[in-house]
XYZ file of C-alpha atoms in Angstrom:
697
model
C -29.490 21.476 -9.768
C -28.006 18.254 -8.433
C -29.997 15.543 -6.638
C -30.098 15.962 -2.866
C -31.779 12.650 -2.054
C -28.990 10.246 -2.783
C -27.951 8.501 0.376
C -25.815 5.360 -0.055
C -25.245 4.102 3.595
C -25.651 1.016 5.749
C -29.328 0.300 6.672
C -28.224 0.906 10.253
C -27.901 4.570 9.456
C -31.504 4.738 8.707
C -32.796 3.383 11.930
C -33.196 4.985 15.351
C -30.443 2.676 16.685
C -27.760 4.727 14.858
C -26.471 7.022 17.569
C -25.028 10.527 17.109
C -26.295 10.960 13.476
C -28.179 14.247 13.501
C -30.867 15.892 15.465
C -33.806 13.669 14.480
C -32.670 10.816 16.580
C -33.906 10.249 20.196
C -32.197 12.241 22.928
C -30.635 10.319 25.785
C -29.440 11.162 29.194
C -25.920 12.500 29.167
C -23.293 9.659 28.962
C -19.727 9.427 28.198
C -18.958 9.421 24.420
C -17.354 5.943 24.450
C -20.260 4.573 26.388
C -22.515 6.070 23.747
C -20.548 4.265 21.131
C -20.918 0.984 23.038
C -24.682 1.414 23.351
C -24.967 2.288 19.703
C -23.088 -1.015 18.843
C -25.332 -3.000 21.246
C -28.460 -1.692 19.545
C -27.295 -2.080 16.053
C -26.177 -5.604 16.798
C -29.596 -6.365 18.336
C -31.402 -5.076 15.415
C -29.034 -6.903 12.890
C -27.275 -9.867 14.529
C -25.237 -10.641 11.444
C -23.667 -7.162 11.156
C -19.958 -6.847 11.687
C -19.530 -3.214 10.865
C -21.017 -0.625 13.190
C -21.673 2.995 12.417
C -21.747 6.247 14.538
C -21.338 9.938 13.643
C -17.779 10.977 12.997
C -18.252 13.576 15.732
C -19.161 10.987 18.355
C -16.299 8.829 17.465
C -13.850 11.707 17.642
C -15.316 12.702 21.063
C -14.788 9.131 22.251
C -11.141 9.161 21.132
C -10.569 12.634 22.602
C -11.674 11.275 26.043
C -9.004 8.489 26.020
C -6.240 9.525 28.587
C -2.570 9.258 27.748
C -0.431 7.199 30.193
C 3.057 8.772 30.187
C 4.926 5.586 31.056
C 3.249 3.548 28.367
C 3.738 6.395 25.809
C 7.473 6.701 26.545
C 7.901 2.984 26.194
C 6.089 3.025 22.910
C 8.325 5.735 21.461
C 11.405 3.973 22.603
C 10.370 0.800 20.912
C 9.421 2.539 17.751
C 12.768 4.267 17.632
C 14.761 1.011 17.820
C 12.527 -0.520 15.106
C 12.764 2.376 12.691
C 16.491 2.146 12.680
C 15.741 -0.804 10.105
C 14.186 1.545 7.754
C 16.379 1.425 4.584
C 15.755 5.085 3.561
C 16.051 6.478 7.079
C 19.131 8.633 6.197
C 18.057 9.720 2.656
C 14.779 10.966 4.124
C 16.673 13.568 6.213
C 18.373 14.963 3.158
C 16.718 13.812 -0.031
C 18.650 14.164 -3.317
C 17.632 16.650 -6.092
C 14.587 15.551 -7.930
C 12.720 14.160 -4.961
C 9.377 16.022 -4.845
C 8.346 15.917 -1.236
C 9.865 17.559 1.960
C 12.616 15.947 4.005
C 11.736 14.278 7.210
C 13.928 13.188 10.214
C 12.081 10.186 11.590
C 14.372 9.588 14.624
C 14.578 13.277 15.350
C 10.831 13.515 15.172
C 10.550 10.661 17.639
C 12.860 12.500 20.000
C 10.606 15.626 19.873
C 7.467 13.445 20.444
C 9.186 11.877 23.463
C 10.034 15.246 24.919
C 6.348 16.368 24.444
C 5.232 13.318 26.216
C 7.604 13.909 29.101
C 6.481 17.504 29.427
C 2.812 16.508 29.386
C 1.979 18.408 26.138
C -0.425 15.930 24.795
C -4.004 16.255 25.953
C -4.789 12.592 25.306
C -3.808 9.415 23.615
C -5.313 10.258 20.343
C -3.242 13.497 20.019
C -0.088 11.539 20.896
C -0.826 8.718 18.428
C -1.688 11.004 15.674
C 1.670 12.797 16.108
C 3.330 9.407 15.560
C 0.957 8.640 12.669
C 1.723 11.895 10.832
C 5.484 11.366 11.338
C 5.417 7.975 9.840
C 3.241 9.267 7.002
C 5.587 12.124 6.225
C 8.119 9.531 5.025
C 5.600 8.764 2.175
C 6.731 5.198 2.124
C 4.021 2.627 1.898
C 6.202 -0.050 3.538
C 6.607 2.121 6.761
C 3.404 1.458 8.595
C 2.406 2.140 12.134
C -1.198 1.180 12.683
C -1.570 2.078 16.445
C -4.314 0.805 18.345
C -6.452 3.669 19.545
C -6.595 5.770 16.372
C -7.097 2.631 14.229
C -10.347 1.860 16.096
C -12.600 4.129 13.871
C -12.603 4.433 10.126
C -13.835 7.919 9.087
C -16.001 8.095 5.890
C -18.033 10.443 3.714
C -20.558 7.879 2.489
C -23.391 10.211 1.653
C -21.217 12.092 -0.898
C -19.327 8.979 -1.965
C -16.380 9.185 -4.216
C -15.171 12.078 -6.337
C -13.765 11.925 -9.779
C -11.378 14.128 -11.778
C -12.326 14.047 -15.455
C -11.400 15.846 -18.664
C -13.552 16.509 -21.718
C -11.154 14.836 -23.950
C -8.422 13.149 -21.931
C -6.039 16.077 -22.757
C -7.683 19.275 -21.561
C -7.473 20.067 -17.857
C -9.917 17.979 -15.731
C -12.606 19.157 -13.305
C -13.933 17.511 -10.219
C -17.337 15.900 -9.964
C -19.232 13.842 -7.491
C -19.218 10.261 -9.034
C -22.678 9.466 -7.974
C -23.918 12.525 -9.992
C -22.138 11.370 -13.157
C -23.347 7.866 -12.724
C -26.953 9.118 -12.361
C -26.553 11.269 -15.408
C -25.113 8.466 -17.450
C -27.945 5.957 -16.653
C -31.061 7.994 -16.616
C -32.778 11.076 -17.985
C -32.446 13.818 -15.451
C -33.951 17.196 -14.983
C -30.612 18.516 -13.800
C -27.033 18.551 -15.099
C -24.178 17.428 -12.892
C -22.079 20.477 -11.949
C -18.336 20.535 -11.245
C -17.207 20.863 -7.630
C -15.819 24.315 -6.916
C -15.058 24.340 -3.151
C -14.789 21.867 -0.244
C -15.261 23.168 3.207
C -14.893 26.675 1.919
C -11.532 26.154 0.183
C -10.724 25.679 -3.556
C -11.574 21.988 -4.138
C -8.292 21.229 -5.943
C -6.200 22.943 -3.205
C -8.186 21.139 -0.477
C -7.722 17.716 -2.059
C -3.984 18.390 -2.670
C -3.398 19.291 1.013
C -5.493 16.397 2.243
C -3.850 13.948 -0.008
C -0.568 14.329 1.829
C -2.065 12.159 4.576
C -1.422 9.248 2.117
C 1.860 7.440 1.552
C 2.728 7.694 -2.072
C 6.030 9.634 -2.793
C 4.666 11.576 -5.808
C 2.279 14.538 -5.578
C 0.334 13.379 -8.623
C -0.130 9.827 -7.219
C -1.091 11.350 -4.019
C -3.810 13.476 -5.719
C -5.014 10.411 -7.826
C -5.559 8.439 -4.701
C -8.275 10.954 -3.507
C -10.596 9.841 -6.462
C -12.830 7.005 -7.438
C -11.678 4.641 -10.229
C -12.876 1.326 -11.396
C -9.700 -0.591 -10.218
C -9.931 1.032 -6.769
C -13.690 0.360 -6.536
C -13.081 -3.343 -7.429
C -11.025 -3.443 -4.293
C -13.874 -1.840 -2.282
C -12.248 1.642 -2.163
C -14.086 4.802 -3.274
C -10.922 7.067 -3.053
C -9.185 8.860 -0.230
C -11.834 11.612 -0.115
C -14.676 9.205 0.720
C -12.602 6.985 2.982
C -10.698 8.983 5.506
C -8.902 6.343 7.587
C -7.761 7.730 10.926
C -8.029 11.414 9.880
C -10.889 13.358 11.374
C -11.790 16.538 9.469
C -14.943 17.578 11.164
C -18.489 16.493 11.752
C -19.657 17.634 8.267
C -18.356 18.247 4.881
C -19.675 21.053 2.633
C -19.510 20.869 -1.091
C -20.015 23.982 -3.236
C -20.636 23.464 -6.898
C -19.862 25.791 -9.825
C -23.713 26.220 -10.504
C -23.819 27.967 -7.015
C -25.506 25.089 -5.266
C -24.247 24.127 -1.843
C -24.746 20.893 0.141
C -23.568 19.836 3.590
C -23.245 16.172 4.466
C -22.677 14.487 7.718
C -19.455 12.461 8.126
C -19.651 9.028 9.798
C -17.263 6.583 11.484
C -17.432 2.834 11.230
C -15.821 0.292 13.468
C -15.591 -3.509 13.999
C -14.134 -3.975 17.448
C -16.271 -4.988 20.337
C -16.933 -2.172 22.802
C -18.149 -4.579 25.475
C -17.059 -3.148 28.855
C -16.163 0.325 27.494
C -17.875 2.973 29.482
C -15.518 5.889 29.163
C -11.977 6.950 27.936
C -10.267 5.037 30.690
C -12.015 1.732 29.880
C -11.305 2.340 26.207
C -7.655 2.567 27.032
C -7.763 -0.534 29.224
C -9.570 -2.484 26.437
C -7.685 -1.311 23.291
C -4.376 0.042 24.503
C -3.265 -2.555 27.042
C -0.602 -4.210 24.718
C -1.746 -7.726 25.242
C -0.815 -10.029 22.316
C -3.746 -12.148 21.236
C -1.419 -14.923 20.095
C 2.303 -15.693 20.220
C 4.325 -14.020 17.445
C 4.560 -16.017 14.272
C 1.473 -18.142 15.099
C 0.283 -19.824 11.912
C -3.303 -18.937 12.921
C -2.479 -15.288 13.600
C -3.348 -13.334 10.581
C -3.878 -15.668 7.629
C -5.731 -18.860 6.868
C -4.173 -21.334 4.486
C -6.782 -22.382 2.005
C -6.717 -24.012 -1.421
C -5.126 -22.105 -4.293
C -7.336 -19.631 -6.200
C -8.340 -21.441 -9.403
C -7.708 -20.008 -12.872
C -11.159 -19.521 -14.455
C -12.256 -19.194 -18.122
C -15.948 -19.838 -17.636
C -18.559 -17.320 -16.445
C -20.148 -20.142 -14.431
C -17.684 -19.002 -11.702
C -18.448 -15.455 -10.480
C -15.842 -12.989 -11.694
C -14.547 -11.004 -8.803
C -14.190 -8.028 -11.247
C -17.756 -7.076 -11.668
C -17.025 -3.708 -13.196
C -14.684 -5.229 -15.938
C -15.684 -6.741 -19.207
C -15.578 -10.488 -19.782
C -12.102 -11.904 -19.262
C -10.370 -14.509 -21.296
C -8.893 -15.731 -17.993
C -9.056 -14.513 -14.469
C -7.839 -15.567 -11.022
C -10.736 -16.115 -8.657
C -9.325 -13.789 -6.117
C -9.314 -10.986 -8.681
C -5.607 -10.255 -8.639
C -4.935 -10.760 -12.282
C -7.100 -11.173 -15.506
C -6.545 -11.151 -19.261
C -8.697 -9.364 -21.918
C -8.827 -8.875 -25.620
C -9.883 -5.531 -27.022
C -12.360 -5.116 -29.755
C -12.732 -2.727 -32.665
C -9.860 -0.632 -33.939
C -7.347 -2.300 -31.577
C -8.635 -5.901 -31.885
C -4.883 -6.952 -32.187
C -4.425 -5.821 -28.623
C -4.481 -7.758 -25.379
C -4.623 -6.464 -21.872
C -3.177 -8.062 -18.725
C -4.677 -6.290 -15.691
C -2.721 -6.925 -12.539
C -4.445 -5.435 -9.449
C -1.858 -6.947 -7.088
C 0.999 -9.439 -7.068
C -0.928 -11.742 -4.677
C -3.205 -10.015 -2.160
C -4.451 -13.091 -0.291
C -2.600 -15.776 1.588
C -3.569 -19.031 -0.066
C -1.710 -22.183 -0.581
C -0.494 -22.344 -4.146
C -1.692 -18.974 -5.121
C 1.622 -17.769 -6.624
C 1.748 -20.811 -8.838
C -1.858 -20.174 -9.961
C -0.971 -16.599 -10.817
C 2.000 -17.772 -12.925
C 0.007 -20.483 -14.627
C -2.709 -17.944 -15.572
C -0.011 -15.804 -17.291
C 1.196 -18.869 -19.169
C -2.361 -19.687 -20.471
C -3.221 -16.062 -21.254
C -0.055 -15.433 -23.285
C -0.687 -18.812 -25.004
C -4.160 -17.507 -25.865
C -2.625 -14.277 -27.260
C -0.409 -16.266 -29.611
C -3.229 -18.544 -30.695
C -5.445 -15.607 -31.480
C -2.819 -13.507 -33.258
C -2.515 -10.720 -30.718
C 0.368 -8.378 -31.592
C 0.274 -5.859 -28.767
C -0.044 -5.920 -25.109
C -1.143 -3.383 -22.373
C -0.103 -4.263 -18.816
C -2.453 -2.390 -16.603
C -1.202 -1.990 -12.999
C -3.441 0.807 -11.887
C -3.729 0.801 -7.963
C -1.324 -2.109 -7.786
C 0.256 -1.934 -4.245
C 2.785 -4.696 -4.957
C 2.922 -8.169 -3.407
C 5.271 -11.119 -3.825
C 8.546 -10.082 -5.465
C 9.128 -13.398 -7.195
C 5.657 -13.264 -8.781
C 6.670 -9.939 -10.372
C 9.878 -11.547 -11.485
C 8.060 -14.426 -13.025
C 5.729 -12.178 -15.097
C 8.771 -10.363 -16.395
C 10.509 -13.628 -17.364
C 7.439 -14.816 -19.242
C 7.418 -11.627 -21.206
C 11.196 -11.491 -21.814
C 12.512 -15.053 -21.271
C 15.971 -14.248 -22.566
C 16.440 -11.080 -20.465
C 18.457 -11.032 -17.176
C 16.940 -9.854 -13.923
C 19.653 -7.180 -13.112
C 17.751 -5.171 -10.399
C 19.982 -4.593 -7.363
C 19.256 -3.628 -3.838
C 21.085 -2.791 -0.630
C 20.266 -2.545 3.110
C 20.987 0.205 5.673
C 24.029 -0.839 7.674
C 23.622 -0.127 11.257
C 24.628 -1.610 14.726
C 21.592 -3.792 15.059
C 21.982 -5.245 11.618
C 25.755 -5.909 12.170
C 25.473 -7.450 15.607
C 22.631 -9.782 14.590
C 24.176 -10.660 11.235
C 27.516 -11.399 12.752
C 25.824 -13.756 15.316
C 23.755 -15.590 12.838
C 26.587 -16.077 10.426
C 28.779 -17.336 13.178
C 26.076 -19.957 13.841
C 25.681 -20.703 10.131
C 29.426 -21.594 9.963
C 29.500 -23.513 13.234
C 29.919 -27.245 12.359
C 28.496 -28.231 15.798
C 25.091 -26.932 14.897
C 22.684 -28.311 12.191
C 20.550 -26.203 9.842
C 17.541 -27.076 11.867
C 19.230 -25.779 14.970
C 19.977 -22.355 13.397
C 16.674 -21.708 11.756
C 18.046 -18.772 9.699
C 19.598 -20.711 6.857
C 18.447 -19.169 3.565
C 16.984 -16.389 5.651
C 17.489 -12.583 5.326
C 20.960 -12.693 7.071
C 22.290 -15.629 4.985
C 24.556 -14.301 2.183
C 23.930 -17.558 0.276
C 20.496 -16.213 -0.889
C 22.075 -13.273 -2.624
C 24.720 -12.738 -5.302
C 26.857 -9.777 -6.059
C 25.684 -7.246 -8.576
C 27.755 -9.071 -11.254
C 25.815 -12.294 -10.525
C 28.816 -14.014 -8.681
C 28.407 -15.294 -5.095
C 29.535 -13.470 -2.064
C 32.415 -15.195 -0.363
C 31.187 -14.444 3.213
C 28.908 -12.395 5.266
C 31.636 -9.838 5.774
C 32.000 -9.263 2.012
C 28.246 -8.831 1.636
C 27.807 -6.581 4.717
C 30.747 -4.262 3.898
C 29.620 -1.575 4.653
C 30.063 0.892 1.793
C 29.655 4.636 2.279
C 27.045 6.103 -0.140
C 25.804 9.674 0.041
C 27.583 9.925 3.377
C 25.740 6.915 4.923
C 26.494 3.306 5.488
C 24.874 0.568 3.332
C 25.589 -3.076 2.521
C 27.077 -3.997 -0.819
C 24.713 -4.011 -3.799
C 23.181 -7.500 -4.297
C 20.710 -9.431 -6.242
C 18.539 -12.454 -5.358
C 20.118 -15.745 -6.208
C 17.184 -17.193 -8.107
C 19.054 -20.525 -8.657
C 19.061 -21.098 -4.808
C 16.470 -23.763 -3.974
C 16.296 -22.452 -0.513
C 14.630 -19.300 -1.754
C 11.446 -21.300 -2.482
C 10.937 -22.087 1.073
C 8.134 -20.322 2.836
C 5.891 -20.020 -0.295
C 8.292 -18.126 -2.636
C 7.515 -18.920 -6.270
C 10.168 -20.684 -8.385
C 10.678 -18.099 -11.124
C 10.328 -19.010 -14.788
C 13.651 -19.619 -16.407
C 15.406 -20.730 -13.172
C 15.922 -24.072 -11.432
C 13.236 -26.630 -12.605
C 11.321 -24.079 -14.772
C 13.794 -23.698 -17.634
C 11.165 -24.540 -20.304
C 9.623 -21.086 -21.057
C 7.742 -20.208 -24.119
C 9.310 -17.867 -26.624
C 8.951 -13.980 -26.175
C 5.250 -13.243 -26.981
C 5.531 -9.500 -27.801
C 8.258 -7.197 -28.988
C 9.198 -4.479 -26.500
C 7.881 -1.710 -28.736
C 4.463 -3.460 -28.818
C 4.076 -3.480 -24.979
C 2.732 -0.611 -22.921
C 2.782 -0.353 -19.091
C -0.373 1.507 -17.992
C -0.319 3.013 -14.553
C -2.109 5.664 -12.376
C 0.976 6.459 -10.342
C 0.011 4.185 -7.427
C 2.201 1.292 -8.608
C 4.232 0.251 -5.500
C 6.616 -2.281 -4.142
C 6.736 -5.286 -6.380
C 4.899 -3.422 -9.138
C 7.704 -0.927 -9.310
C 10.299 -3.701 -9.661
C 8.339 -4.994 -12.609
C 8.153 -1.537 -14.093
C 11.852 -1.055 -13.820
C 12.624 -4.380 -15.517
C 10.189 -3.577 -18.352
C 11.807 -0.124 -18.807
C 15.121 -1.648 -19.110
C 13.811 -3.643 -22.120
C 12.395 -0.453 -23.900
C 8.829 -0.844 -22.761
C 7.040 2.569 -22.723
C 4.693 3.783 -20.079
C 1.424 5.619 -20.020
C 0.224 7.296 -16.826
C -3.413 8.331 -16.120
C -4.681 11.343 -14.108
C -2.841 13.486 -11.610
C -3.048 17.109 -10.681
C -4.829 19.335 -13.218
C -1.947 20.795 -15.017
C -0.042 20.387 -18.338
C 3.194 18.603 -17.344
C 4.817 15.204 -17.122
C 3.877 12.841 -14.350
C 5.822 9.880 -12.836
C 4.540 6.499 -13.818
C 5.675 5.158 -10.422
C 4.501 7.140 -7.369
C 4.209 4.260 -4.780
C 6.909 3.015 -2.525
C 9.912 1.822 -4.510
C 11.583 -0.034 -1.790
C 11.858 -3.742 -2.727
C 11.186 -5.492 0.566
C 9.006 -4.889 3.528
C 9.974 -6.187 6.996
C 7.395 -6.617 9.663
C 8.157 -6.244 13.395
C 6.698 -9.740 14.034
C 9.183 -11.252 11.428
C 12.108 -9.335 12.822
C 11.338 -10.377 16.375
C 11.000 -14.033 15.445
C 14.700 -13.695 14.243
C 15.880 -11.705 17.265
C 14.171 -13.776 20.033
C 15.744 -17.269 19.382
C 19.115 -15.650 18.937
C 18.971 -13.940 22.305
C 17.315 -16.796 24.014
C 19.512 -19.661 22.750
C 22.846 -18.194 21.570
C 23.663 -14.877 23.287
C 26.106 -15.327 26.190
C 25.749 -13.537 29.507
C 28.578 -11.191 28.682
C 27.149 -10.474 25.239
C 23.686 -9.792 26.799
C 25.180 -7.264 29.157
C 27.001 -5.406 26.363
C 23.725 -5.325 24.346
C 21.500 -4.241 27.204
C 21.678 -0.448 26.414
C 21.793 -0.806 22.714
C 18.913 -0.521 20.154
C 18.973 -4.235 19.610
C 18.638 -4.909 23.333
C 15.830 -2.377 23.527
C 13.978 -4.114 20.581
C 14.459 -7.559 22.186
C 12.824 -6.240 25.330
C 10.157 -3.992 23.812
C 9.147 -5.499 20.571
C 6.300 -7.591 22.223
C 4.942 -4.337 23.740
C 4.981 -2.538 20.298
C 3.412 -5.534 18.577
C 0.607 -5.405 21.127
C 0.073 -1.630 20.611
C -0.760 -2.126 16.886
C -4.282 -2.596 15.457
C -3.204 -6.141 14.407
C -0.590 -7.657 16.569
C 2.862 -7.205 14.992
C 1.531 -5.171 12.180
C 4.188 -2.467 12.284
C 6.365 -2.526 9.170
C 9.539 -0.811 7.721
C 11.031 -0.814 4.230
C 13.989 -3.061 4.694
C 15.623 -3.021 1.204
C 16.487 -0.190 -1.002
C 15.947 -0.849 -4.787
C 18.765 0.332 -6.975
C 18.846 0.803 -10.727
C 21.384 -1.570 -12.397
C 23.171 1.260 -14.185
C 23.165 3.934 -11.488
C 26.701 4.410 -10.206
C 25.394 6.791 -7.456
C 23.460 3.889 -5.828
C 20.631 6.278 -5.099
C 17.468 4.293 -3.956
C 14.845 4.547 -6.760
C 12.418 5.924 -4.183
C 14.189 9.154 -4.602
C 14.896 9.201 -8.414
C 12.451 11.271 -10.521
C 11.322 9.250 -13.625
C 8.467 10.694 -15.680
C 6.156 8.415 -17.729
C 6.528 8.451 -21.541
C 2.977 9.825 -21.838
C 0.271 11.154 -19.718
C -3.510 11.234 -20.180
C -6.422 12.477 -18.059
C -9.521 10.446 -17.273
C -12.713 11.137 -19.180
C -16.235 10.707 -17.884
C -16.637 7.543 -20.003
C -13.571 5.912 -18.200
C -15.343 6.122 -14.896
C -17.829 3.458 -16.097
C -15.979 1.630 -18.810
C -12.446 0.351 -18.130
C -12.124 -0.538 -21.786
C -12.221 3.139 -22.512
C -8.969 3.609 -20.495
C -7.312 0.770 -22.358
C -8.395 2.080 -25.779
C -6.951 5.519 -24.964
C -3.725 3.989 -24.031
C -3.633 1.898 -27.150
C -4.525 4.921 -29.173
C -1.438 7.117 -28.010
C 0.850 4.076 -28.194
C -0.004 2.770 -31.635
C -2.849 4.979 -33.058
C -1.317 8.348 -33.357
C -3.251 9.798 -30.381
C -1.910 12.776 -28.408
C -0.611 12.927 -24.839
C -1.311 15.764 -22.437
C 0.619 18.869 -23.459
C 4.247 18.779 -22.265
C 4.053 15.147 -21.080
C 5.215 13.139 -24.024
C 8.738 11.772 -24.016
C 10.644 11.106 -27.216
C 9.164 7.530 -27.230
C 5.793 8.999 -28.276
């Protein structure tokens, strides 16, 4: 039998002030659900004034959301503004008709918005939550981590399964098919003598557990089914970031008041789901007042305010001493680590004592002055330590890495391969808004009467001077760069690269990449390509995928962990492979001054009924309807392989890893066991999952 007494929750759940959490709590006079949430918050805050996270039952939170009315005029305005913004999504056309090899269904984003708009007009949505979830699911169906639409109402509550906690998928030996367990159970069994043996999970809410998790995983944004499945589970890298896996942390998806787990030893347990929130419910008495408070599209600050979303603090220091607390508590002692936890270096012991590990959880996850330079310097010092200590092999662990700053990824690559060329190409979706805005900005850039300070967009996204052609030569003009070219029946700009010799690119916090400009003095190549392995869990996204592509071009092999329980290959890269995210706020800060300062009356009239005119008018409204003002994003730039003549975005290209392994129970509590397993298949003669090994293994 399994232990039934484990409850790992906030202390507020264990007091009578936690409303809506079962039948043992005091009954109250009937009140509106949203008012009940407000009262619960008031009582929890009174009991614990320092708390910033409040808790109610998932059922109560959902009843509150379902009571929020939809306002047709606002909803139509919201859909129209989203439609104009989503035209900037670089993969918009490919998503409607994906090429062979893409593993997920097609989705027509603009067609889907039109259908949602018709449903709003016909009054088919019962409330704001149903309407916003239709938009949420449409965006998620693109399975693009850069396409984000965190709308206000449905982002208020964060659904969780804290009593159960995380699930794990573990194999007996790393090659046999894995089974699902409750992570708390395995942890208890590993740390104490128990009178019960953990049993594998058989069913969730009455359905086969693997099938339930596979279906539920499609609410996430990875573009690979195995990466989606992996995201459901606990892992040490995810836990280091405060994440127990997609099963435990449900985001905006409500799946019922309880979750029932059936185990293979015929035991069955039902747990109550909860919801947490941080927003103040002051003044909220019902669904209407909820809408007025959270859905009123009032920007808290002006767009592009420096105080808006980030605080500039001192650079995160590089640390070698344990006198400073290591942010990676579940990892072994590091040779070096960055104090924000993004990157750390380790040396393995035992059989693979000649092997080093560079663990990269993100290519900058915090906004700190000088953080990119600190990351780069840590890599310099760690590689120097590898040379000094005679390390011959390197594992680059990018498990759960969501990306970050592109130039930081470039810099890591150039430190590993200083003589290699960064050949990765990209293009942009060519559309009316892009062309009109680009034409206008480039007219200004070439206007001798205006200074660079006047224009504001020099060395910006629309300035061809920050790019080179695919052959490394400069574009002669905006027109040469923009094209457009017809690819797969759709219009795109000409393939380009970043001009890393352009000093203007270092503006705005971009790192000067090793090997370019003033950083020509780079140490010699520290490891041969055959002695480097890229270790992933399929979640590698954005900048991480750019690094992975560059390493693969040099002959670096990849090992991927986990995935669905079947003997087959798995892609090393399952996260978004677009190479640049564009926020609505950043786009609006380009559009607004152009319209306000440089668009003539005649031009304004011509643009009034266009998508660009709509976005100029409605972007502030859409920014105000996101959970953090301006937080809506699109993928702006398609990544292209340097040798792919079809110019297919890498997001749609199937690329299996060279070797696949399943997690074992030991790996849930010792990250070194993951690294040792990767080293063993790479250099120790170990075996991969059946059917997953490439010719490189």
